DNA sequence: CTGAAAGCGCTAACAG
DNA sequence: CTGTTAGCGCTTTCAG
């Protein structure tokens, strides 16, 4: 029997293994970390002891010494929804896939909207806990973005196209796709196309709104303020603000919704008013969430390549971290209209 | 003008601050970490320099030295869905709320089902990157749970009730609530109550199934194998396996679904077969996801206190970490039937 | 209230 | 291929 097995296993260090193996901790380090070469026989001997002792490296020490944490941070805007929002969930899933592939780890930083205490981004950056950060849907007026960009710390903005030349971002073409939707509805015969807007503190939503304007213009339609509901992304607000539309001559004949959640609420309201979708009014959503195909009628929507967004963001960030890419990284992914039953 | 401001700000250490302030790094440490007392005047002087220099502590070094990372890890089963599943999303949201409140940080570890390479749990535990871990819905046959429990490292199992006396877990009473649902349907006049089961590798789903059995028995109904679909949690499988029910005399008059996603798929199938819910068949889901109130008809479902689950798990874990609680922690939260239109 | 000394466990860099 | 030296930046502990 082996006495060694009775030692407390939760504080075994490289040195302990080294002493048993009769080498220096440096040699064990090379074996365990896989960096540097070691004679095959001693390598095997060390590996055996590592297994017997059930040694697990202290990653904290490793990171402090190597100046690399091998983890990336994700900053999530914590409005009401956070994870409840499938939108973020999908992007995160994409990020996770890449993170795993490259053997990185993942740290989550939820951020209150109000939060402004001393530039969280730089605090995170300098904490050395992460090698780079991905910011999901930052607010357009976020003052701290600039100092982050200037700091040289690796970061990627997701869904935050910027006119500024120096920001790193991955985005989807919200403007173009909203024009496309307007065009689609026009060709279906719609002439009073309404719009329920998202959160105007997000670049994304502004682009959508601008796309709606462009689309109308392109089709030769006039913009009417009454046809827009500024729901700021809240399904509940969309539902109740539809009051204004509920006199027959005010009604649009098509409604573009900033998100699928909003579209669902809108359809629910229409149903309760006995207005038929798509016969009386066509409804289009954005995102193609899981449940879009289960609504009655099934929701016509614009599919965001959310998984791809997450993956691209993570891949580019890791590229930046490992010096294989250089700033600025600026990418825009295409969207796709999924025609189902609601329009 | 202050020359100091031009120094590279991303590698300022306690020592730098100390030198400028004319004290030892130890004094600065006390000020920055808030532990230990410092004369008020020097405290203010140091704080001023900290601000001017924009010093941010290196948390890696702090953790290595103090043996506390102030972060908790969450192990997420990465089946197909991960974050896409609102279920996990809500629990995570609850965890995040508490984590923020207690000034902890959050690390995410997605786990492949197949994954068994050298007990991830212990590897994470010994990495010192986290002070404790929460395991979401571990599989019942997971061999590694036992060694984790024996290691003494703080952990909490979420939704994994166990007969074993020594496991720490937070769970919801799936058995009892499924009995309650069966009873509810019986009282509505249903006598052929069907059941679409979840993933039988999760204790949770097994409890549901057992609750279904108990419920039938309690109501004096016989269990019929034909009334159960083993969809293993997949909405798509539920949809297609309903084939078996689609001859009139095979049809149940009520269907209990393991999750709302399944319930939605089931209702969709019934709709496509021109079977009316709830007039012909009553449908009940589990979880009360966001969209349950938007389905047509609105879904009657069992509300899981998912946010509460997450919060309770995190609070208890932190209690364990900080020595305010002792193992085993075993809690079961109550569920609530939300009656809407589908049953 | 402040300082000195001694690490936390690992790795970079340089020898040999 | 292996060892030595010297930290990474912070905190613990013990003095004073």
XYZ file of C-alpha atoms (C1' of nucleotides) in Angstrom:
718
model
C 0.000 0.000 0.000
C 1.093 3.490 -0.651
C 1.305 5.868 2.248
C 1.388 8.795 -0.108
C -2.282 8.386 -0.841
C -3.214 9.457 2.621
C -1.758 12.925 2.348
C -4.230 15.773 2.106
C -4.628 16.200 -1.596
C -5.744 19.744 -1.678
C -2.486 21.465 -1.200
C -0.074 19.489 -3.222
C 2.297 21.726 -5.110
C 4.780 21.340 -7.887
C 7.470 21.158 -5.258
C 5.874 18.158 -3.581
C 5.803 16.288 -6.846
C 9.360 17.394 -7.590
C 10.649 16.126 -4.249
C 9.104 12.720 -4.774
C 10.361 12.515 -8.318
C 13.807 13.698 -7.345
C 13.818 16.649 -9.724
C 13.260 20.388 -9.499
C 9.841 21.932 -9.532
C 10.867 23.499 -12.818
C 10.966 20.119 -14.488
C 7.597 19.210 -13.105
C 6.289 22.560 -14.277
C 7.451 21.791 -17.792
C 5.683 18.465 -17.743
C 2.464 19.738 -16.262
C 2.161 22.866 -18.352
C 3.356 21.149 -21.486
C 5.857 23.888 -22.225
C 9.471 22.952 -22.673
C 10.947 19.535 -23.219
C 11.702 16.874 -20.670
C 13.334 13.481 -21.134
C 10.607 10.998 -21.917
C 11.389 8.637 -19.068
C 11.363 11.290 -16.375
C 8.306 12.792 -17.993
C 6.466 9.513 -17.575
C 7.731 9.130 -14.039
C 6.475 12.580 -13.131
C 3.170 12.036 -14.845
C 2.675 8.891 -12.815
C 3.282 10.706 -9.557
C 1.020 13.524 -10.649
C -1.729 11.026 -11.180
C -1.125 9.169 -7.943
C -1.058 12.333 -5.913
C -3.978 13.724 -7.853
C -2.115 16.981 -8.352
C -4.037 19.898 -9.876
C -2.235 23.113 -10.744
C -2.971 26.342 -8.917
C -4.086 28.463 -11.800
C -3.934 31.602 -9.749
C -0.210 31.204 -9.266
C 0.246 30.213 -12.868
C -1.541 33.307 -14.084
C 0.235 35.674 -11.763
C 3.557 34.377 -12.894
C 2.846 34.042 -16.590
C 0.829 37.245 -16.853
C -1.875 35.375 -18.698
C -5.128 34.243 -17.157
C -6.443 32.327 -20.141
C -9.875 33.639 -19.407
C -12.029 36.190 -21.105
C -14.589 38.381 -19.455
C -18.042 39.124 -20.782
C -19.722 42.330 -19.718
C -23.479 41.974 -19.753
C -25.867 44.888 -19.522
C -28.162 44.077 -16.640
C -31.376 45.789 -17.539
C -34.360 43.830 -16.331
C -33.677 40.841 -18.432
C -30.061 39.827 -18.564
C -30.052 36.114 -19.121
C -33.786 35.920 -19.370
C -33.325 37.402 -22.764
C -32.686 34.698 -25.255
C -30.843 37.191 -27.336
C -27.960 37.452 -24.918
C -28.217 33.775 -24.177
C -27.515 32.850 -27.763
C -24.580 35.176 -28.097
C -23.162 33.776 -24.899
C -23.579 30.273 -26.204
C -21.520 31.223 -29.226
C -18.862 32.756 -27.040
C -18.747 29.694 -24.828
C -18.228 27.381 -27.742
C -15.142 29.264 -28.885
C -13.849 29.789 -25.380
C -13.923 26.057 -24.838
C -12.317 25.348 -28.156
C -9.358 27.563 -27.372
C -9.125 26.347 -23.786
C -9.988 29.681 -22.296
C -12.239 30.208 -19.326
C -15.186 32.516 -18.973
C -15.983 35.185 -16.445
C -19.295 37.030 -16.357
C -19.679 40.642 -15.279
C -23.255 41.812 -15.066
C -23.431 45.603 -15.102
C -26.195 47.748 -13.720
C -27.216 50.492 -16.079
C -26.725 53.063 -13.397
C -23.306 51.773 -12.543
C -20.560 54.218 -13.176
C -18.327 53.707 -10.193
C -14.846 54.212 -11.456
C -14.931 52.682 -14.886
C -15.628 49.037 -14.427
C -13.996 48.165 -17.715
C -10.581 49.372 -16.705
C -10.957 47.867 -13.266
C -11.644 44.523 -14.852
C -8.844 44.970 -17.342
C -6.252 45.748 -14.695
C -7.467 43.092 -12.288
C -5.530 40.648 -14.477
C -8.307 38.162 -13.994
C -9.083 38.240 -17.697
C -6.975 38.649 -20.811
C -9.637 40.486 -22.746
C -13.274 41.466 -22.580
C -16.349 41.273 -24.744
C -18.955 43.961 -24.165
C -22.461 42.959 -25.123
C -24.622 45.765 -26.417
C -23.012 48.667 -24.639
C -25.022 51.861 -24.399
C -24.127 54.476 -26.964
C -23.477 57.180 -24.426
C -21.204 55.014 -22.338
C -18.323 57.347 -21.486
C -16.071 54.542 -20.388
C -15.808 52.953 -23.789
C -13.297 55.494 -24.948
C -10.848 55.016 -22.133
C -11.065 51.277 -22.606
C -10.268 51.645 -26.283
C -7.353 53.919 -25.486
C -5.947 51.626 -22.851
C -4.849 49.092 -25.406
C -6.462 46.257 -23.477
C -8.020 43.682 -25.821
C -11.782 44.096 -26.151
C -14.596 43.627 -28.624
C -17.904 45.456 -28.731
C -20.827 43.296 -29.786
C -23.689 44.916 -31.600
C -22.370 48.380 -31.289
C -21.376 49.681 -34.659
C -19.529 52.899 -34.334
C -18.633 55.683 -36.666
C -15.366 56.002 -34.835
C -12.534 54.421 -36.699
C -10.739 52.976 -33.735
C -13.335 50.850 -31.978
C -13.288 47.076 -32.263
C -16.741 45.761 -32.935
C -18.730 42.885 -34.367
C -22.160 43.859 -35.533
C -25.049 42.761 -37.684
C -26.402 44.917 -40.468
C -29.521 46.190 -38.749
C -29.959 49.124 -41.051
C -29.833 47.117 -44.245
C -32.065 44.373 -42.966
C -34.730 46.772 -41.777
C -34.754 48.365 -45.207
C -35.190 44.884 -46.617
C -38.156 44.178 -44.349
C -39.854 47.419 -45.289
C -39.362 46.574 -48.926
C -40.782 43.099 -48.383
C -43.894 44.472 -46.719
C -44.324 47.086 -49.429
C -44.248 44.416 -52.067
C -46.888 42.532 -50.115
C -49.067 45.573 -50.611
C -48.648 47.303 -47.265
C -48.655 51.088 -47.373
C -49.056 52.069 -43.717
C -46.097 50.349 -42.174
C -45.743 50.833 -38.420
C -42.695 50.367 -36.285
C -42.247 49.445 -32.640
C -38.795 50.562 -31.621
C -36.257 49.026 -29.294
C -34.051 50.609 -26.682
C -32.717 53.806 -28.151
C -29.686 53.716 -25.957
C -28.385 50.889 -28.087
C -26.755 51.613 -31.412
C -28.472 48.599 -32.802
C -31.944 49.916 -32.213
C -31.041 53.270 -33.660
C -29.803 51.577 -36.797
C -33.078 49.709 -37.043
C -35.018 52.927 -36.753
C -32.845 54.562 -39.364
C -33.356 51.551 -41.606
C -37.109 51.935 -41.219
C -36.846 55.538 -42.339
C -34.642 54.630 -45.274
C -36.952 51.823 -46.249
C -39.994 54.048 -46.316
C -38.139 56.606 -48.351
C -36.898 54.027 -50.787
C -40.479 52.822 -51.311
C -41.716 56.369 -51.724
C -43.743 56.309 -48.496
C -43.985 59.175 -46.052
C -42.809 58.827 -42.512
C -45.589 59.397 -40.006
C -44.720 59.878 -36.373
C -48.024 58.238 -35.399
C -46.918 54.985 -36.915
C -44.042 54.612 -34.497
C -44.219 53.359 -30.926
C -41.154 54.013 -28.847
C -41.418 50.986 -26.603
C -37.737 51.113 -25.690
C -37.612 47.380 -26.043
C -40.328 46.603 -23.516
C -42.964 44.150 -24.710
C -45.404 45.359 -22.074
C -45.076 48.961 -23.165
C -45.617 47.954 -26.773
C -48.775 46.134 -25.747
C -50.277 49.079 -23.931
C -49.073 51.831 -26.257
C -50.966 50.201 -29.081
C -53.940 51.994 -27.632
C -53.100 54.882 -29.919
C -53.522 52.735 -32.958
C -56.863 51.307 -31.967
C -59.140 53.498 -33.957
C -59.665 52.012 -37.396
C -58.217 54.782 -39.470
C -55.114 54.990 -37.278
C -54.217 51.364 -37.700
C -51.128 50.446 -39.688
C -51.419 47.558 -42.099
C -48.064 46.171 -41.122
C -45.962 46.355 -37.972
C -42.227 45.908 -37.798
C -41.166 45.017 -34.279
C -37.703 45.592 -32.885
C -37.658 42.155 -31.260
C -39.606 38.924 -31.361
C -40.717 39.462 -27.797
C -42.323 42.680 -28.862
C -43.837 41.021 -31.906
C -45.413 38.383 -29.708
C -46.899 40.995 -27.429
C -48.145 42.934 -30.439
C -49.807 39.872 -31.930
C -51.325 39.075 -28.582
C -52.837 42.540 -28.407
C -54.137 42.293 -31.956
C -55.700 38.961 -31.139
C -57.434 40.412 -28.126
C -58.802 43.154 -30.376
C -59.969 40.556 -32.868
C -57.663 41.817 -35.555
C -56.330 39.069 -37.776
C -52.662 38.526 -38.491
C -51.582 38.572 -41.246
C -54.887 39.210 -43.051
C -55.619 42.570 -41.463
C -52.149 43.435 -40.307
C -48.805 41.867 -41.080
C -46.307 41.509 -38.241
C -42.566 41.029 -38.504
C -40.178 40.460 -35.608
C -36.435 40.471 -35.166
C -34.078 37.775 -33.854
C -35.867 34.518 -34.636
C -35.998 33.316 -31.081
C -36.746 29.687 -30.428
C -40.416 30.250 -29.940
C -41.042 32.280 -33.064
C -42.004 29.079 -34.814
C -44.529 28.186 -32.163
C -46.591 31.350 -32.135
C -50.018 31.420 -33.764
C -49.606 32.446 -36.511
C -45.948 31.500 -36.784
C -43.814 34.583 -36.693
C -42.091 36.013 -39.745
C -38.852 37.421 -38.451
C -35.344 38.521 -39.219
C -32.858 35.949 -38.085
C -29.856 37.360 -36.345
C -26.793 35.168 -36.601
C -26.477 35.398 -32.840
C -24.451 32.285 -32.335
C -22.191 33.494 -35.096
C -21.964 36.910 -33.490
C -20.794 35.339 -30.275
C -18.345 33.067 -31.995
C -16.915 35.789 -34.181
C -16.542 38.089 -31.210
C -14.722 35.471 -29.178
C -12.494 34.420 -32.047
C -11.503 37.976 -32.793
C -10.889 38.758 -29.166
C -8.632 35.774 -28.788
C -6.894 36.861 -31.971
C -6.316 40.263 -30.416
C -5.076 38.733 -27.173
C -2.665 36.419 -28.870
C -1.416 39.111 -31.189
C -2.665 37.455 -34.334
C -5.003 40.322 -35.077
C -4.566 44.031 -34.708
C -7.040 46.776 -33.929
C -9.356 47.896 -35.205
C -11.437 44.802 -35.809
C -14.667 45.793 -37.506
C -17.060 43.219 -38.858
C -20.691 43.258 -39.881
C -22.632 40.032 -40.318
C -25.622 39.603 -42.586
C -29.174 38.990 -41.470
C -31.788 36.829 -43.045
C -35.547 37.215 -43.374
C -37.424 34.101 -42.293
C -40.851 34.151 -43.859
C -43.435 32.217 -41.879
C -47.082 33.097 -41.447
C -47.387 36.459 -39.752
C -46.317 38.474 -42.786
C 0.876 70.180 -14.150
C 1.548 66.779 -12.755
C 4.179 64.651 -14.436
C 2.860 61.608 -12.696
C -0.106 61.484 -14.995
C 2.010 60.529 -17.922
C 3.226 57.286 -16.485
C 1.850 54.122 -18.036
C -1.122 53.392 -15.881
C -1.472 49.751 -16.494
C 1.243 48.469 -14.253
C 1.028 50.622 -11.214
C 1.443 48.606 -8.064
C 0.930 49.159 -4.391
C 4.605 49.867 -4.134
C 4.427 52.719 -6.616
C 1.680 54.349 -4.614
C 3.579 53.712 -1.403
C 6.751 55.351 -2.730
C 4.889 58.465 -3.740
C 3.020 58.626 -0.461
C 6.157 58.003 1.548
C 4.804 54.927 3.302
C 5.119 51.177 2.947
C 3.104 49.173 0.496
C 1.554 47.564 3.550
C -0.127 50.800 4.537
C -1.415 51.301 1.050
C -2.665 47.745 1.045
C -4.652 48.433 4.190
C -6.228 51.472 2.636
C -7.039 49.862 -0.669
C -8.339 46.588 0.680
C -10.155 48.243 3.542
C -8.712 45.821 6.064
C -6.822 47.209 9.009
C -6.738 50.750 10.279
C -4.720 53.677 8.991
C -4.496 57.203 10.311
C -7.206 59.233 8.646
C -4.892 61.880 7.211
C -2.529 59.422 5.569
C -5.519 57.418 4.444
C -6.860 60.437 2.589
C -3.445 61.236 1.148
C -3.104 57.701 -0.166
C -6.628 57.662 -1.546
C -5.867 60.837 -3.459
C -2.767 59.353 -5.033
C -4.647 56.165 -5.833
C -7.185 58.231 -7.698
C -4.643 60.357 -9.507
C -2.624 57.386 -10.596
C -5.774 55.478 -11.429
C -4.485 52.490 -9.522
C -6.469 49.249 -9.778
C -5.504 46.246 -7.676
C -4.177 43.082 -9.227
C -6.776 40.624 -8.033
C -4.693 37.677 -9.103
C -1.980 38.610 -6.660
C -4.505 39.415 -4.001
C -6.165 36.047 -4.346
C -2.956 34.088 -4.419
C -1.826 35.744 -1.266
C -5.082 35.729 0.633
C -6.155 32.292 -0.514
C -9.565 33.657 -1.431
C -10.689 34.435 -4.942
C -14.033 36.003 -4.058
C -15.524 34.279 -7.046
C -17.861 31.377 -7.390
C -18.005 28.968 -10.266
C -21.141 27.688 -11.925
C -21.023 24.367 -13.705
C -23.543 24.218 -16.506
C -24.552 21.045 -18.285
C -23.986 21.715 -21.945
C -26.563 19.573 -23.634
C -27.860 21.180 -26.790
C -29.348 24.136 -25.085
C -27.231 25.592 -22.330
C -28.133 29.234 -22.179
C -30.771 28.925 -24.829
C -32.819 27.301 -22.155
C -34.600 29.936 -20.180
C -34.649 27.572 -17.285
C -30.920 27.830 -16.724
C -30.998 31.482 -17.596
C -33.344 32.280 -14.760
C -31.397 30.329 -12.210
C -28.255 32.082 -13.348
C -29.944 35.419 -13.004
C -30.761 34.570 -9.404
C -27.201 33.519 -8.777
C -25.872 36.701 -10.328
C -28.015 38.885 -8.133
C -26.606 37.353 -4.978
C -23.083 37.227 -6.295
C -23.211 40.951 -6.915
C -24.748 41.662 -3.573
C -21.938 39.894 -1.757
C -19.259 41.320 -4.018
C -18.287 38.007 -5.459
C -17.460 37.375 -9.067
C -18.805 34.718 -11.367
C -17.079 32.116 -13.471
C -18.926 29.864 -15.901
C -17.897 26.311 -16.700
C -19.915 24.686 -19.443
C -19.573 20.916 -19.332
C -20.040 18.507 -22.176
C -22.119 15.530 -21.212
C -19.464 13.186 -22.449
C -16.760 14.968 -20.546
C -15.123 12.868 -17.909
C -11.488 13.833 -18.250
C -10.124 13.701 -14.765
C -12.952 15.045 -12.673
C -13.506 18.590 -13.722
C -15.041 19.471 -10.391
C -11.906 18.779 -8.424
C -9.759 20.430 -11.048
C -11.831 23.553 -10.728
C -11.828 23.334 -6.954
C -8.064 23.078 -6.717
C -7.394 25.685 -9.359
C -8.093 28.233 -6.617
C -9.866 30.349 -9.173
C -13.139 29.938 -7.305
C -14.030 29.622 -3.649
C -16.962 27.342 -4.253
C -19.086 25.886 -7.036
C -22.726 25.545 -7.912
C -23.641 22.592 -10.082
C -26.766 23.057 -12.142
C -28.782 19.926 -12.737
C -26.041 17.361 -12.552
C -26.764 13.973 -14.022
C -27.777 11.342 -11.533
C -25.083 8.923 -12.560
C -22.312 11.462 -12.334
C -19.500 9.587 -10.602
C -17.574 12.715 -9.805
C -20.145 14.130 -7.448
C -19.056 11.870 -4.665
C -15.405 12.833 -4.714
C -16.381 16.477 -4.777
C -18.581 16.009 -1.730
C -15.785 14.179 0.054
C -13.196 16.794 -0.774
C -14.733 19.297 1.599
C -14.709 21.995 -1.068
C -17.807 24.203 -0.837
C -20.453 23.268 -3.381
C -24.193 23.217 -3.891
C -26.170 20.967 -6.186
C -29.140 22.674 -7.810
C -32.166 20.582 -8.647
C -30.618 17.342 -7.697
C -32.329 15.997 -4.672
C -30.455 13.061 -3.295
C -31.257 10.279 -0.917
C -27.719 10.492 0.342
C -27.494 12.308 3.597
C -24.275 14.152 2.904
C -24.934 16.037 -0.320
C -25.604 19.762 -0.302
C -28.524 20.574 -2.527
C -31.269 23.070 -3.235
C -34.246 21.603 -4.979
C -37.879 22.203 -5.789
C -40.565 19.738 -4.819
C -41.171 18.196 -8.232
C -42.816 15.103 -6.870
C -45.367 16.924 -4.772
C -46.209 19.442 -7.439
C -46.769 16.794 -10.072
C -49.136 15.022 -7.722
C -50.917 18.333 -7.309
C -51.246 18.809 -11.060
C -52.640 15.322 -11.518
C -55.148 16.022 -8.794
C -56.096 19.332 -10.402
C -56.741 17.663 -13.738
C -58.711 14.868 -12.108
C -60.946 17.380 -10.457
C -61.469 19.027 -13.816
C -62.904 15.733 -14.931
C -59.909 14.254 -16.754
C -59.520 10.497 -16.485
C -56.940 9.671 -19.167
C -54.070 11.826 -18.073
C -50.992 11.602 -20.277
C -47.440 12.556 -19.439
C -44.553 13.730 -21.596
C -41.378 13.112 -19.641
C -38.167 15.077 -19.376
C -34.587 13.921 -19.371
C -34.404 10.855 -17.220
C -30.786 11.439 -16.421
C -31.872 14.266 -14.174
C -33.207 13.566 -10.730
C -35.743 16.273 -11.262
C -37.424 14.560 -14.163
C -37.483 11.272 -12.341
C -39.230 12.936 -9.428
C -41.789 14.358 -11.825
C -42.443 10.954 -13.284
C -42.782 9.457 -9.823
C -45.143 12.265 -8.903
C -47.262 11.425 -11.932
C -47.475 7.826 -10.779
C -48.339 8.847 -7.221
C -50.918 11.294 -8.465
C -52.692 8.685 -10.568
C -52.680 6.268 -7.676
C -53.999 8.859 -5.287
C -56.870 9.577 -7.665
C -57.543 5.895 -8.114
C -56.498 5.883 -11.768
C -54.474 3.144 -13.406
C -51.098 3.837 -14.912
C -50.990 3.052 -18.630
C -47.642 2.877 -20.370
C -49.305 4.134 -23.573
C -50.110 7.426 -21.920
C -46.467 8.279 -21.418
C -44.078 9.692 -23.980
C -40.437 9.537 -23.053
C -39.320 12.627 -24.886
C -36.214 13.029 -22.739
C -36.858 16.724 -22.629
C -36.844 17.290 -26.407
C -39.757 19.321 -27.703
C -39.257 17.965 -31.200
C -39.399 14.383 -30.013
C -42.573 15.120 -28.097
C -44.114 16.574 -31.234
C -43.378 13.573 -33.383
C -43.975 10.874 -30.787
C -47.521 12.102 -30.409
C -48.175 10.025 -33.509
C -48.979 7.163 -31.184
C -51.783 9.056 -29.596
C -53.416 10.115 -32.822
C -56.118 7.565 -33.100
C -59.205 8.765 -31.292
C -59.461 6.066 -28.668
C -55.754 6.395 -27.796
C -55.946 10.063 -27.035
C -55.519 11.234 -23.463
C -57.864 13.927 -22.248
C -55.087 15.781 -20.463
C -51.345 16.033 -20.994
C -48.818 16.948 -18.353
C -45.609 18.163 -19.955
C -42.222 18.101 -18.266
C -41.417 21.599 -19.506
C -43.171 24.547 -21.079
C -41.169 24.092 -24.245
C -42.609 20.631 -24.554
C -46.087 21.920 -23.751
C -45.810 24.463 -26.539
C -44.753 21.809 -29.004
C -47.577 19.573 -27.840
C -50.150 22.321 -28.264
C -48.748 23.101 -31.666
C -49.187 19.496 -32.694
C -52.723 19.382 -31.315
C -53.552 22.535 -33.213
C -52.251 21.042 -36.433
C -54.486 18.038 -35.807
C -57.454 20.336 -35.161
C -57.777 19.222 -31.582
C -58.899 21.977 -29.288
C -57.088 22.939 -26.095
C -58.452 22.880 -23.438
C -61.868 21.733 -24.683
C -60.744 18.403 -26.090
C -57.499 18.032 -24.219
C -56.076 19.956 -21.287
C -52.370 20.772 -21.345
C -50.166 21.710 -18.416
C -46.522 22.723 -18.589
C -43.736 23.199 -16.088
C -41.556 26.232 -15.365
C -43.711 29.207 -16.365
C -41.308 30.580 -18.894
C -41.743 34.111 -20.086
C -43.699 33.114 -23.110
C -46.206 30.870 -21.388
C -48.537 33.817 -21.120
C -48.319 34.546 -24.817
C -49.253 31.143 -26.203
C -52.702 30.545 -27.659
C -54.349 29.460 -25.454
C -52.284 30.814 -22.610
C -50.441 28.027 -20.908
C -51.410 26.667 -17.519
C -48.159 25.734 -15.902
C -46.289 25.042 -12.707
C -44.128 27.959 -11.758
C -40.716 27.033 -10.578
C -39.178 29.569 -8.235
C -36.134 29.587 -10.479
C -34.828 32.961 -9.465
C -35.278 31.889 -5.877
C -33.486 28.638 -6.585
C -30.522 30.519 -7.925
C -30.512 32.992 -5.085
C -30.873 30.346 -2.412
C -28.098 28.294 -3.968
C -25.738 31.248 -4.098
C -26.569 32.408 -0.593
C -26.033 28.987 0.846
C -22.812 28.497 -1.050
C -21.444 31.765 0.224
C -22.562 30.726 3.683
C -20.589 27.536 3.284
C -17.557 29.401 1.977
C -17.550 31.901 4.773
C -18.115 29.265 7.392
C -21.501 30.538 8.444
C -23.203 27.361 7.372
C -22.163 23.771 7.664
C -22.826 20.776 5.449
C -25.144 19.286 4.622
C -27.344 22.047 3.273
C -30.582 20.538 2.037
C -33.502 22.694 1.008
C -36.620 22.140 -1.040
C -38.625 25.064 -2.378
C -42.331 24.980 -3.137
C -43.878 25.210 -6.563
C -47.044 26.953 -7.602
C -49.691 26.068 -10.161
C -50.485 28.993 -12.455
C -53.895 28.436 -13.967
C -54.359 30.151 -17.326
C -56.306 28.842 -20.263
C -54.829 25.568 -21.446
C -56.139 23.540 -18.524
C -1.118 52.963 13.664
C 2.846 51.400 10.656
C 6.680 48.517 9.109
C 9.718 44.299 8.105
C 9.973 39.830 6.702
C 8.328 35.980 4.454
C 5.809 33.844 1.462
C 1.243 32.285 -1.814
C 2.693 28.524 -6.182
C 4.096 29.099 -10.318
C 7.061 30.440 -14.488
C 10.533 33.529 -17.337
C 15.076 33.811 -18.371
C 19.306 32.358 -18.327
C 22.928 28.939 -17.382
C 25.020 24.786 -17.766
C 17.450 18.210 -21.047
C 17.530 20.242 -16.259
C 18.569 23.532 -12.664
C 19.187 28.296 -10.513
C 17.644 32.631 -9.619
C 14.369 35.914 -9.257
C 10.340 37.560 -9.201
C 4.612 38.209 -10.412
C 1.815 41.884 -6.614
C -0.317 41.231 -2.873
C -1.260 39.829 2.160
C -0.186 37.446 6.510
C 2.048 37.623 10.733
C 4.526 39.517 13.992
C 7.032 43.547 15.913
C 7.407 47.938 17.431
